[in-house]
Amino acid sequence: MKKTLFAAGFLALGWIALTSSDSRKDAAFHVPGNPNAYIAPNDLQGNISISGAFALYPITVKWAEEFKKLHPGVKIDISAGGAGKGITDVLSSVTDIGLVSRDLAPDEIKKGATYFSVARDAVVPVVSASNPFLKDILAKGIKKSDFNDIFITGEAKSWNQVGFKSGAPIHVYTRSDAAGAAETWAKYFGKKQEDLQGVGVYGDPGLALAVKKDPVGIGFNNIVYVYDANTKQPTNGVIPVPIDLNNNGKIDANENFYGSIDQMTNAIANGVYPAPPARDLYFVTKGLPKSDVVKAFIKFVLTDGQQYIKDAGYINLSKTKLDASLTKLK
């Protein structure tokens, strides 16, 4: 009799436990909008806010999507607004992470900016796909000294002043927002963003559109806004301008790597394309992150998240740089 009562009690307790488990699964741990996803009791939950560089925005969106597949209880809000906005927001504690596509200034580090190197890319000069002498530009390229006269001194006001048989004016475009791309392009000439000539346009997409619409225009963009990630070819109606690295008036075979994003990223990775305008990209936090959710996301980006970099049109960092960033999280 005692054995029978014990068995019945055990079964009853088991039924209660199972029922309780099912009700927890159906209620508190169900992920809204995804009937097949449930949050484990010990899974990460919380919010992460991110803003900053247009250069990092596409890959950060991808990282967030993949991270949320692993941790559906985490909400990640991402906005692009330029590296200047990213650093301002994070140092003002408006966001958890700032996306920054330039080196940090000493005063930013003094204010607590802590950087994590997460990827690498480059800024490239661009002209419109409808440029009337595009064929000659691709064959001859433009020398660094001529780019300097276009973007810094303003001395080159027509295309015949930089080696092309046309008296057409050069319409120069730059960034109006505090941008890592502009700062990096200016750094190529030993200058700062405020030294760049041209009509200011907001954001990478805006600058690409302005150049696309102007057959005699010239500007610069992050490579992810020049090439299509699927076709690997230049897109958005802008074409990268080859840099005549050896100043011989033509683009030699070893300088001709602008045709696809794979060629471009290989040239950046191998140091053939100059740095700057090639550069590292950073996640920035104010001090070391205290939130477990933020730390977990950055760790994911520096480890498993690196597998998405190449397909997204970026360049993987060396293991040494990634390990240095990971060490800061410990």
CSV table of C-alpha atoms in Angstrom, one decimal:
chain,number,residue,atom,x,y,z
A,1,MET,CA,0.0,0.0,0.0
A,2,LYS,CA,2.8,2.4,0.9
A,3,LYS,CA,4.6,1.6,-2.3
A,4,THR,CA,1.4,2.3,-4.3
A,5,LEU,CA,0.9,5.6,-2.5
A,6,PHE,CA,4.6,6.5,-3.1
A,7,ALA,CA,4.4,5.7,-6.8
A,8,ALA,CA,1.2,7.7,-7.2
A,9,GLY,CA,2.8,10.6,-5.3
A,10,PHE,CA,5.9,10.5,-7.5
A,11,LEU,CA,3.8,10.4,-10.7
A,12,ALA,CA,1.7,13.4,-9.4
A,13,LEU,CA,4.8,15.4,-8.7
A,14,GLY,CA,6.2,14.5,-12.1
A,15,TRP,CA,3.0,15.7,-13.7
A,16,ILE,CA,3.1,18.9,-11.8
A,17,ALA,CA,6.7,19.5,-12.7
A,18,LEU,CA,6.0,18.9,-16.4
A,19,THR,CA,2.9,21.1,-16.4
A,20,SER,CA,4.8,23.9,-14.7
A,21,SER,CA,7.6,23.6,-17.2
A,22,ASP,CA,5.2,23.7,-20.1
A,23,SER,CA,3.4,26.7,-18.8
A,24,ARG,CA,6.7,28.5,-18.2
A,25,LYS,CA,7.7,27.7,-21.8
A,26,ASP,CA,4.4,28.9,-23.1
A,27,ALA,CA,4.4,32.1,-21.1
A,28,ALA,CA,7.4,33.9,-19.7
A,29,PHE,CA,10.0,32.3,-22.0
A,30,HIS,CA,8.2,32.5,-25.3
A,31,VAL,CA,9.8,34.8,-27.9
A,32,PRO,CA,7.2,37.1,-29.4
A,33,GLY,CA,6.9,36.7,-33.2
A,34,ASN,CA,8.8,33.5,-33.3
A,35,PRO,CA,6.7,30.5,-32.2
A,36,ASN,CA,9.6,28.1,-32.3
A,37,ALA,CA,12.0,30.1,-30.2
A,38,TYR,CA,12.2,30.0,-26.4
A,39,ILE,CA,14.5,31.8,-24.1
A,40,ALA,CA,16.3,29.5,-21.7
A,41,PRO,CA,16.1,30.7,-18.1
A,42,ASN,CA,19.8,31.4,-18.0
A,43,ASP,CA,20.1,33.0,-21.4
A,44,LEU,CA,21.2,36.6,-22.0
A,45,GLN,CA,18.5,39.2,-21.9
A,46,GLY,CA,18.8,43.0,-22.2
A,47,ASN,CA,19.3,45.9,-24.6
A,48,ILE,CA,22.3,47.1,-26.6
A,49,SER,CA,22.3,50.6,-28.2
A,50,ILE,CA,24.8,51.3,-31.0
A,51,SER,CA,25.5,54.3,-33.3
A,52,GLY,CA,28.2,55.7,-35.5
A,53,ALA,CA,30.2,55.1,-38.6
A,54,PHE,CA,28.5,54.3,-41.9
A,55,ALA,CA,31.5,52.1,-42.7
A,56,LEU,CA,30.7,49.7,-39.9
A,57,TYR,CA,26.9,49.9,-40.1
A,58,PRO,CA,26.4,47.0,-42.6
A,59,ILE,CA,28.5,44.4,-40.9
A,60,THR,CA,27.3,45.5,-37.4
A,61,VAL,CA,23.7,44.8,-38.6
A,62,LYS,CA,24.8,41.3,-39.7
A,63,TRP,CA,26.6,40.7,-36.4
A,64,ALA,CA,23.4,41.7,-34.5
A,65,GLU,CA,21.2,39.4,-36.6
A,66,GLU,CA,23.5,36.4,-35.9
A,67,PHE,CA,23.9,37.2,-32.2
A,68,LYS,CA,20.1,37.5,-31.7
A,69,LYS,CA,19.7,34.1,-33.3
A,70,LEU,CA,21.8,32.7,-30.4
A,71,HIS,CA,20.3,35.1,-27.8
A,72,PRO,CA,16.7,36.0,-28.8
A,73,GLY,CA,16.2,37.8,-25.5
A,74,VAL,CA,18.6,40.5,-26.5
A,75,LYS,CA,17.4,43.6,-28.3
A,76,ILE,CA,20.0,45.6,-30.4
A,77,ASP,CA,19.3,49.0,-31.7
A,78,ILE,CA,21.7,50.3,-34.4
A,79,SER,CA,21.8,53.6,-36.2
A,80,ALA,CA,24.3,55.1,-38.6
A,81,GLY,CA,25.3,58.8,-38.3
A,82,GLY,CA,29.1,59.0,-38.9
A,83,ALA,CA,32.0,58.3,-36.6
A,84,GLY,CA,31.7,61.7,-35.0
A,85,LYS,CA,28.2,60.9,-33.8
A,86,GLY,CA,29.3,57.4,-32.7
A,87,ILE,CA,32.1,58.7,-30.4
A,88,THR,CA,30.0,61.6,-29.1
A,89,ASP,CA,27.0,59.3,-28.3
A,90,VAL,CA,29.1,56.7,-26.5
A,91,LEU,CA,31.1,59.2,-24.4
A,92,SER,CA,27.9,60.9,-23.4
A,93,SER,CA,26.5,57.5,-22.4
A,94,VAL,CA,23.7,57.9,-24.9
A,95,THR,CA,24.7,54.5,-26.4
A,96,ASP,CA,26.6,51.4,-25.2
A,97,ILE,CA,28.8,51.1,-28.3
A,98,GLY,CA,30.1,53.7,-30.7
A,99,LEU,CA,31.1,52.7,-34.3
A,100,VAL,CA,34.3,54.5,-35.2
A,101,SER,CA,36.2,54.3,-38.5
A,102,ARG,CA,39.2,56.4,-37.6
A,103,ASP,CA,41.9,56.5,-35.0
A,104,LEU,CA,40.9,57.9,-31.6
A,105,ALA,CA,42.1,61.3,-30.6
A,106,PRO,CA,44.1,61.7,-27.4
A,107,ASP,CA,41.4,63.8,-25.8
A,108,GLU,CA,38.8,61.1,-26.6
A,109,ILE,CA,40.9,58.5,-24.8
A,110,LYS,CA,41.3,60.8,-21.8
A,111,LYS,CA,37.5,61.0,-21.6
A,112,GLY,CA,37.4,57.2,-21.3
A,113,ALA,CA,37.1,56.0,-24.9
A,114,THR,CA,38.1,52.3,-25.0
A,115,TYR,CA,38.5,50.8,-28.4
A,116,PHE,CA,38.2,47.2,-29.7
A,117,SER,CA,39.5,46.6,-33.2
A,118,VAL,CA,36.9,44.6,-35.1
A,119,ALA,CA,37.6,44.7,-38.8
A,120,ARG,CA,39.5,46.5,-41.6
A,121,ASP,CA,38.5,48.3,-44.8
A,122,ALA,CA,39.4,51.3,-46.9
A,123,VAL,CA,38.3,54.6,-48.4
A,124,VAL,CA,38.5,54.8,-52.1
A,125,PRO,CA,38.1,57.9,-54.5
A,126,VAL,CA,35.1,57.6,-56.8
A,127,VAL,CA,33.7,59.1,-59.9
A,128,SER,CA,30.3,58.8,-61.7
A,129,ALA,CA,29.8,55.8,-63.9
A,130,SER,CA,28.6,58.3,-66.5
A,131,ASN,CA,31.9,60.2,-66.4
A,132,PRO,CA,32.6,61.0,-70.1
A,133,PHE,CA,36.3,60.0,-69.9
A,134,LEU,CA,35.9,57.1,-67.5
A,135,LYS,CA,37.9,54.8,-69.8
A,136,ASP,CA,41.0,57.1,-69.6
A,137,ILE,CA,40.6,57.4,-65.9
A,138,LEU,CA,40.7,53.7,-65.4
A,139,ALA,CA,43.7,53.3,-67.7
A,140,LYS,CA,45.8,56.1,-66.4
A,141,GLY,CA,44.6,56.5,-62.8
A,142,ILE,CA,45.2,59.7,-60.8
A,143,LYS,CA,48.5,60.4,-58.9
A,144,LYS,CA,48.5,61.1,-55.2
A,145,SER,CA,49.8,64.6,-55.9
A,146,ASP,CA,46.9,65.3,-58.2
A,147,PHE,CA,44.4,64.0,-55.7
A,148,ASN,CA,46.0,66.5,-53.2
A,149,ASP,CA,45.5,69.3,-55.7
A,150,ILE,CA,41.8,68.3,-56.1
A,151,PHE,CA,40.9,67.7,-52.5
A,152,ILE,CA,43.3,69.7,-50.4
A,153,THR,CA,44.8,72.7,-52.2
A,154,GLY,CA,42.0,73.2,-54.7
A,155,GLU,CA,44.5,74.1,-57.4
A,156,ALA,CA,43.1,71.4,-59.8
A,157,LYS,CA,39.9,72.9,-61.0
A,158,SER,CA,39.5,71.2,-64.3
A,159,TRP,CA,40.2,67.6,-65.6
A,160,ASN,CA,42.9,68.7,-67.9
A,161,GLN,CA,44.9,69.8,-64.9
A,162,VAL,CA,45.2,66.2,-63.7
A,163,GLY,CA,46.2,64.7,-67.0
A,164,PHE,CA,42.9,64.3,-69.0
A,165,LYS,CA,42.1,66.0,-72.3
A,166,SER,CA,39.0,67.9,-71.1
A,167,GLY,CA,38.5,71.4,-70.0
A,168,ALA,CA,35.5,70.3,-68.0
A,169,PRO,CA,35.4,71.5,-64.4
A,170,ILE,CA,36.0,69.1,-61.5
A,171,HIS,CA,33.1,69.1,-59.1
A,172,VAL,CA,34.5,68.0,-55.7
A,173,TYR,CA,32.3,66.4,-53.0
A,174,THR,CA,33.2,65.6,-49.4
A,175,ARG,CA,31.4,64.7,-46.2
A,176,SER,CA,29.4,67.3,-44.2
A,177,ASP,CA,29.2,65.1,-41.1
A,178,ALA,CA,32.1,64.3,-38.8
A,179,ALA,CA,33.2,61.1,-40.7
A,180,GLY,CA,35.9,58.5,-40.3
A,181,ALA,CA,36.0,58.2,-44.1
A,182,ALA,CA,36.7,61.9,-44.5
A,183,GLU,CA,39.2,61.9,-41.7
A,184,THR,CA,41.0,58.9,-43.2
A,185,TRP,CA,41.0,60.3,-46.8
A,186,ALA,CA,42.4,63.6,-45.5
A,187,LYS,CA,45.0,61.6,-43.4
A,188,TYR,CA,46.3,60.2,-46.7
A,189,PHE,CA,47.6,63.7,-47.5
A,190,GLY,CA,48.7,64.4,-43.9
A,191,LYS,CA,45.7,66.6,-43.2
A,192,LYS,CA,42.4,66.5,-41.3
A,193,GLN,CA,38.8,66.4,-42.5
A,194,GLU,CA,38.3,70.2,-42.2
A,195,ASP,CA,41.1,70.6,-44.7
A,196,LEU,CA,39.2,68.8,-47.5
A,197,GLN,CA,37.7,70.9,-50.3
A,198,GLY,CA,34.3,70.3,-51.9
A,199,VAL,CA,30.6,70.5,-51.4
A,200,GLY,CA,29.7,68.8,-48.2
A,201,VAL,CA,27.2,65.9,-48.3
A,202,TYR,CA,25.8,63.9,-45.4
A,203,GLY,CA,26.7,60.3,-45.1
A,204,ASP,CA,28.2,57.6,-47.3
A,205,PRO,CA,25.0,56.9,-49.3
A,206,GLY,CA,24.5,60.7,-49.8
A,207,LEU,CA,28.0,61.2,-51.1
A,208,ALA,CA,27.8,58.3,-53.5
A,209,LEU,CA,24.5,59.6,-54.8
A,210,ALA,CA,25.9,63.1,-55.3
A,211,VAL,CA,28.8,61.8,-57.3
A,212,LYS,CA,26.6,59.4,-59.3
A,213,LYS,CA,24.4,62.2,-60.5
A,214,ASP,CA,27.4,64.4,-61.5
A,215,PRO,CA,29.3,63.2,-64.6
A,216,VAL,CA,32.3,65.5,-63.8
A,217,GLY,CA,32.1,64.9,-60.0
A,218,ILE,CA,34.6,63.2,-57.7
A,219,GLY,CA,34.4,62.1,-54.1
A,220,PHE,CA,35.3,59.2,-51.9
A,221,ASN,CA,33.5,56.3,-50.2
A,222,ASN,CA,34.0,53.4,-47.9
A,223,ILE,CA,34.3,50.3,-50.1
A,224,VAL,CA,31.1,48.7,-48.9
A,225,TYR,CA,29.2,51.6,-50.5
A,226,VAL,CA,31.1,51.2,-53.8
A,227,TYR,CA,30.8,47.4,-54.4
A,228,ASP,CA,27.8,45.2,-54.2
A,229,ALA,CA,28.2,42.3,-51.7
A,230,ASN,CA,26.5,39.8,-54.0
A,231,THR,CA,27.8,40.6,-57.5
A,232,LYS,CA,31.2,41.8,-56.1
A,233,GLN,CA,31.1,44.6,-58.7
A,234,PRO,CA,31.0,48.4,-58.3
A,235,THR,CA,27.4,49.5,-57.7
A,236,ASN,CA,25.4,52.7,-56.8
A,237,GLY,CA,26.5,54.3,-60.1
A,238,VAL,CA,30.0,55.1,-58.8
A,239,ILE,CA,33.3,53.7,-60.0
A,240,PRO,CA,36.5,53.6,-57.9
A,241,VAL,CA,39.4,55.7,-59.3
A,242,PRO,CA,42.7,53.8,-59.4
A,243,ILE,CA,45.6,55.5,-57.6
A,244,ASP,CA,48.7,55.7,-59.8
A,245,LEU,CA,51.0,54.4,-57.0
A,246,ASN,CA,54.3,54.6,-58.9
A,247,ASN,CA,53.5,57.9,-60.7
A,248,ASN,CA,54.2,56.6,-64.2
A,249,GLY,CA,51.0,57.9,-65.8
A,250,LYS,CA,49.3,54.5,-66.2
A,251,ILE,CA,47.8,51.8,-64.1
A,252,ASP,CA,50.1,48.8,-64.2
A,253,ALA,CA,49.0,45.2,-63.7
A,254,ASN,CA,50.0,45.3,-60.0
A,255,GLU,CA,48.0,48.5,-59.5
A,256,ASN,CA,44.8,47.2,-61.2
A,257,PHE,CA,42.8,45.7,-58.4
A,258,TYR,CA,39.6,47.8,-58.4
A,259,GLY,CA,37.5,45.6,-60.6
A,260,SER,CA,35.9,43.6,-57.8
A,261,ILE,CA,35.6,43.7,-54.1
A,262,ASP,CA,37.6,40.5,-53.8
A,263,GLN,CA,40.5,42.1,-55.7
A,264,MET,CA,40.2,45.2,-53.6
A,265,THR,CA,40.1,43.5,-50.2
A,266,ASN,CA,43.0,41.3,-51.2
A,267,ALA,CA,45.0,44.4,-52.1
A,268,ILE,CA,44.1,46.0,-48.7
A,269,ALA,CA,45.0,42.8,-46.8
A,270,ASN,CA,48.3,42.5,-48.5
A,271,GLY,CA,49.3,46.1,-48.0
A,272,VAL,CA,49.3,46.9,-51.7
A,273,TYR,CA,46.6,49.5,-51.3
A,274,PRO,CA,48.1,52.3,-49.1
A,275,ALA,CA,47.2,52.8,-45.4
A,276,PRO,CA,45.7,55.4,-45.0
A,277,PRO,CA,43.3,55.3,-46.8
A,278,ALA,CA,43.1,51.7,-45.6
A,279,ARG,CA,42.3,51.6,-41.9
A,280,ASP,CA,41.1,49.5,-38.9
A,281,LEU,CA,37.5,49.9,-37.7
A,282,TYR,CA,36.5,50.0,-34.0
A,283,PHE,CA,33.8,49.4,-31.5
A,284,VAL,CA,34.2,52.0,-28.8
A,285,THR,CA,32.9,51.9,-25.2
A,286,LYS,CA,33.1,54.4,-22.4
A,287,GLY,CA,35.6,52.6,-20.1
A,288,LEU,CA,35.4,48.9,-20.1
A,289,PRO,CA,31.9,47.6,-20.7
A,290,LYS,CA,30.2,46.6,-17.4
A,291,SER,CA,27.1,45.0,-19.0
A,292,ASP,CA,27.3,41.3,-19.5
A,293,VAL,CA,25.2,41.6,-22.6
A,294,VAL,CA,27.5,44.2,-24.2
A,295,LYS,CA,30.6,42.2,-23.3
A,296,ALA,CA,29.0,39.0,-24.7
A,297,PHE,CA,28.2,40.8,-28.0
A,298,ILE,CA,31.7,42.3,-28.4
A,299,LYS,CA,33.2,38.9,-27.6
A,300,PHE,CA,31.0,37.3,-30.3
A,301,VAL,CA,32.1,39.9,-32.8
A,302,LEU,CA,35.7,39.2,-32.1
A,303,THR,CA,35.3,35.4,-32.3
A,304,ASP,CA,32.5,33.7,-34.1
A,305,GLY,CA,31.4,36.9,-35.8
A,306,GLN,CA,34.6,37.1,-37.8
A,307,GLN,CA,33.3,34.5,-40.1
A,308,TYR,CA,30.9,37.0,-41.7
A,309,ILE,CA,33.5,39.7,-42.5
A,310,LYS,CA,34.8,38.6,-45.9
A,311,ASP,CA,31.4,38.0,-47.5
A,312,ALA,CA,30.3,41.4,-46.2
A,313,GLY,CA,33.2,43.1,-48.1
A,314,TYR,CA,35.5,43.7,-45.2
A,315,ILE,CA,39.0,42.4,-44.2
A,316,ASN,CA,39.8,40.2,-41.2
A,317,LEU,CA,42.2,41.5,-38.7
A,318,SER,CA,45.3,39.6,-37.6
A,319,LYS,CA,44.9,37.2,-34.7
A,320,THR,CA,47.2,39.5,-32.7
A,321,LYS,CA,44.9,42.4,-33.0
A,322,LEU,CA,41.8,40.3,-32.2
A,323,ASP,CA,43.5,38.8,-29.2
A,324,ALA,CA,44.5,42.2,-27.9
A,325,SER,CA,40.9,43.3,-28.1
A,326,LEU,CA,39.7,40.2,-26.4
A,327,THR,CA,42.1,40.6,-23.6
A,328,LYS,CA,40.4,43.9,-22.6
A,329,LEU,CA,37.2,42.1,-22.0
A,330,LYS,CA,38.7,39.8,-19.4
